[in-house]
Short mmCIF file of C-alpha atoms in Angstrom, two decimals:
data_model
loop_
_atom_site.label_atom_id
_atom_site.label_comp_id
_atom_site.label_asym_id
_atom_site.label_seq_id
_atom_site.Cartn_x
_atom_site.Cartn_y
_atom_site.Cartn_z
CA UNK A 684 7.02 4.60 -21.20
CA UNK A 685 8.01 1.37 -19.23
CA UNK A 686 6.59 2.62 -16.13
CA UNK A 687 3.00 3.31 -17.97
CA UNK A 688 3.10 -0.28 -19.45
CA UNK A 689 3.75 -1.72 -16.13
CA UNK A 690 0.47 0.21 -14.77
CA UNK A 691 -1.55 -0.56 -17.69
CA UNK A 692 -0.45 -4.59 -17.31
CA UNK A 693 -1.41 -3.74 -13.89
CA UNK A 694 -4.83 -2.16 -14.75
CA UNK A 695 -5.18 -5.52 -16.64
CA UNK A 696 -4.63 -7.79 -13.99
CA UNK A 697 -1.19 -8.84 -16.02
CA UNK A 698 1.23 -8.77 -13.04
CA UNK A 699 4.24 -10.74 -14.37
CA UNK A 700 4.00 -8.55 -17.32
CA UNK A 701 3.65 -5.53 -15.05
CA UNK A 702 6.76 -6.42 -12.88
CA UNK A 703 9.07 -6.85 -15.90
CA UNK A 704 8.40 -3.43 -17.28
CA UNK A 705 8.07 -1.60 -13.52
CA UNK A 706 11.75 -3.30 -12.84
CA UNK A 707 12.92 -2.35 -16.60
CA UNK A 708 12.10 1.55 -15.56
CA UNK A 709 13.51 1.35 -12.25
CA UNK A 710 17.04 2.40 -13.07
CA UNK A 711 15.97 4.84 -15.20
CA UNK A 712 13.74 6.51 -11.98
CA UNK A 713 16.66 5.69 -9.34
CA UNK A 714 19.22 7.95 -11.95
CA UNK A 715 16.56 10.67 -11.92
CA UNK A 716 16.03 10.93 -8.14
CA UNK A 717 19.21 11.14 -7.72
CA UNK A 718 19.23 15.15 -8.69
CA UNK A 719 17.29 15.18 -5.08
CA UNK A 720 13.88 16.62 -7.54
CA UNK A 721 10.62 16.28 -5.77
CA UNK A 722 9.18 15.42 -9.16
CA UNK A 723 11.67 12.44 -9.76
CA UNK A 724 11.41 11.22 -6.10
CA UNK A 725 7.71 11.35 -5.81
CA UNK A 726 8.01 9.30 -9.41
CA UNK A 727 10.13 6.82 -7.81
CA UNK A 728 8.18 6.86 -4.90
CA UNK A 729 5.14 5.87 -6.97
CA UNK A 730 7.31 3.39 -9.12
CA UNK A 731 8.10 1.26 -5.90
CA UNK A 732 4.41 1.46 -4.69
CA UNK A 733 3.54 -0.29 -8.07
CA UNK A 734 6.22 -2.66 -7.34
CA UNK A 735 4.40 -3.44 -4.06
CA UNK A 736 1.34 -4.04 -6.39
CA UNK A 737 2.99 -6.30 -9.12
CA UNK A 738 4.56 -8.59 -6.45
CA UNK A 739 1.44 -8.80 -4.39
CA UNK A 740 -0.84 -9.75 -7.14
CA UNK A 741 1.78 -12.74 -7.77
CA UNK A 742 1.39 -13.38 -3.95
CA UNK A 743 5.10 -12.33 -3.39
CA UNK A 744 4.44 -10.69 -0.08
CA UNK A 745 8.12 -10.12 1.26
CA UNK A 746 9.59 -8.98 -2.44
CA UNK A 747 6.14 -6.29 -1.89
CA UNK A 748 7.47 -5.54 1.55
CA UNK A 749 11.00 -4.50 0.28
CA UNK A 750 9.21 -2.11 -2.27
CA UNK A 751 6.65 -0.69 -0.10
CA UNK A 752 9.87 0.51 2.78
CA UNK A 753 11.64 1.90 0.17
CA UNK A 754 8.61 4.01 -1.11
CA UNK A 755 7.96 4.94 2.90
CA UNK A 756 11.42 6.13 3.01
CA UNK A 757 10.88 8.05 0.47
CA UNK A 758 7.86 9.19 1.69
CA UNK A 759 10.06 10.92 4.30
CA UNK A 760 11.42 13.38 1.46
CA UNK A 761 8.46 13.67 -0.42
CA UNK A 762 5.94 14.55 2.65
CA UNK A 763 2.94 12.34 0.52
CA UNK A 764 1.90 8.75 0.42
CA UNK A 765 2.83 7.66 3.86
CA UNK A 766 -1.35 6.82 4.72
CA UNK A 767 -1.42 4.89 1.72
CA UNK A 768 2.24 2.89 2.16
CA UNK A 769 1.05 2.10 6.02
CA UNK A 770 -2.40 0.46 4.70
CA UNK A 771 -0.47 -1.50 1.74
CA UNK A 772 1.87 -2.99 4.39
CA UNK A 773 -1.27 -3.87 6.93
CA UNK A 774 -2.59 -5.62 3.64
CA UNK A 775 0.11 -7.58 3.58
CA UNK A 776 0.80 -8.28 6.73
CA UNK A 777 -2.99 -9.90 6.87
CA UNK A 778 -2.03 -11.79 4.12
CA UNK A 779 1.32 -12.64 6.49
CA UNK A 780 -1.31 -13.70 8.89
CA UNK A 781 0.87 -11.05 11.22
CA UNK A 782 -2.18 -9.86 12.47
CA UNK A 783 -1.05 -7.50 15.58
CA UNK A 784 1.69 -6.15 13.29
CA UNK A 785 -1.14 -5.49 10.12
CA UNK A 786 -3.63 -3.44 13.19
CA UNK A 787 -0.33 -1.62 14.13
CA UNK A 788 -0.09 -0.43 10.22
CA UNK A 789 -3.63 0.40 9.92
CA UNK A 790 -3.66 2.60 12.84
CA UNK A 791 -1.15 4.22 11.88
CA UNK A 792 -3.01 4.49 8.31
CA UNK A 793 -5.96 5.69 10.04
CA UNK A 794 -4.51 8.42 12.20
CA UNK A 795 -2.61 9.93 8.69
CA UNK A 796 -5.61 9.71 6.77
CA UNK A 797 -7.56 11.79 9.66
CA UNK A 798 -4.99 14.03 9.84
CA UNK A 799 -4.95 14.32 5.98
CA UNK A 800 -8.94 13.91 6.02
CA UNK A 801 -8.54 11.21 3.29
CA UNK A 802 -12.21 9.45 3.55
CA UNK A 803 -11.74 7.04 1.38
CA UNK A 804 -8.39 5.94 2.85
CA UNK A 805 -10.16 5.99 6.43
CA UNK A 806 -12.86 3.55 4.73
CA UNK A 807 -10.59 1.02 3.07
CA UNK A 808 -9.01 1.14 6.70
CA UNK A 809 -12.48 0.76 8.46
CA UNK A 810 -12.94 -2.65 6.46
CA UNK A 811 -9.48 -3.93 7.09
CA UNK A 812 -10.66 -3.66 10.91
CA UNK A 813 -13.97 -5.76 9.97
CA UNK A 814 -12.07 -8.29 8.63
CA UNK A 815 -9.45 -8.14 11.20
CA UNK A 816 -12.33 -8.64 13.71
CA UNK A 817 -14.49 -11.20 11.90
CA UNK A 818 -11.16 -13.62 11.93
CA UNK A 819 -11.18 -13.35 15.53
CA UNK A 820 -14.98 -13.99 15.54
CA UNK A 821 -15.96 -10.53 17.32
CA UNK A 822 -19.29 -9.91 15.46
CA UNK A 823 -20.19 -6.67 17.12
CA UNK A 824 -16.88 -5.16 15.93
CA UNK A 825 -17.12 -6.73 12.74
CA UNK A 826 -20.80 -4.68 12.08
CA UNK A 827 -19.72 -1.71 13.76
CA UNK A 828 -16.42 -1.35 11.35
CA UNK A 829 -18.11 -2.37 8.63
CA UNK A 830 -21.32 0.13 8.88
CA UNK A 831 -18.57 3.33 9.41
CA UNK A 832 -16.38 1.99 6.31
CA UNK A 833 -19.41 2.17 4.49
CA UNK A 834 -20.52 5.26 5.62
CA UNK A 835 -17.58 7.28 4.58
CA UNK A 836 -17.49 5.32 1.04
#
């Protein structure tokens, strides 16, 4: 129940709200995933990628960074996500302004979600390069990125 309220505060753009009841269920998912369950570590999995999400949209980018390697190590059991935690910490890493350390995220993004033949992950990471290229004012990459992101929306 605490872990729904946290991605419903979330849905709502409530992230302080969010983070108390994601951290309240937290124990509760770390006691579960202890049994070694796929179900229960794919939950907690998910639970720390929320994490990621409540501390970024209170522009806590290193608490978000903590959450998001847990969930990748995770990731490691669970075989699923790892696309998806690889873009998040990119994100963040542009928001870092760690620029050469975000591409090195999104490429490794990009080559799971072409494995995995996840369009719309291979989009969102299309338009991280377009913005990743307009900042260093390279306007033919910047178009180029930004017509393929598009095109596989």
């Amino acid at each position: 129940m605490l872990f729904r309220s946290g991605e419903v505060y979330l849905t709502d753009h409530q992230g302080r709200q969010a983070l108390n009841s994601l951290l309240m269920a937290l124990p509760l998912a770390k006691q579960a995933a202890i049994s070694e369950d796929i179900n229960a570590l794919t939950r907690l999995q998910y639970l720390y990628f929320s994490l990621n999400s409540a501390y970024i949209s209170l522009k806590n980018y290193d608490s978000a960074n903590i959450y998001l390697a847990a969930a990748y190590k995770l990731s490691e059991k669970t075989n699923q996500g790892k696309g998806e935690i690889w873009e998040a910490m990119g994100q963040n890493e542009m928001q870092n302004k760690k620029y050469n350390t975000a591409i090195s995220y999104f490429k490794n993004s990009e080559a799971d979600a072409i494995g995995s033949n996840n369009l719309d992950l291979l989009s969102t990471i299309y338009l991280h390069y377009s913005s990743y290229y307009d900042l260093l004012q390279q306007s033919d990459s910047v178009v180029y990125y930004s017509k393929i992101g598009r095109a596989h929306v």
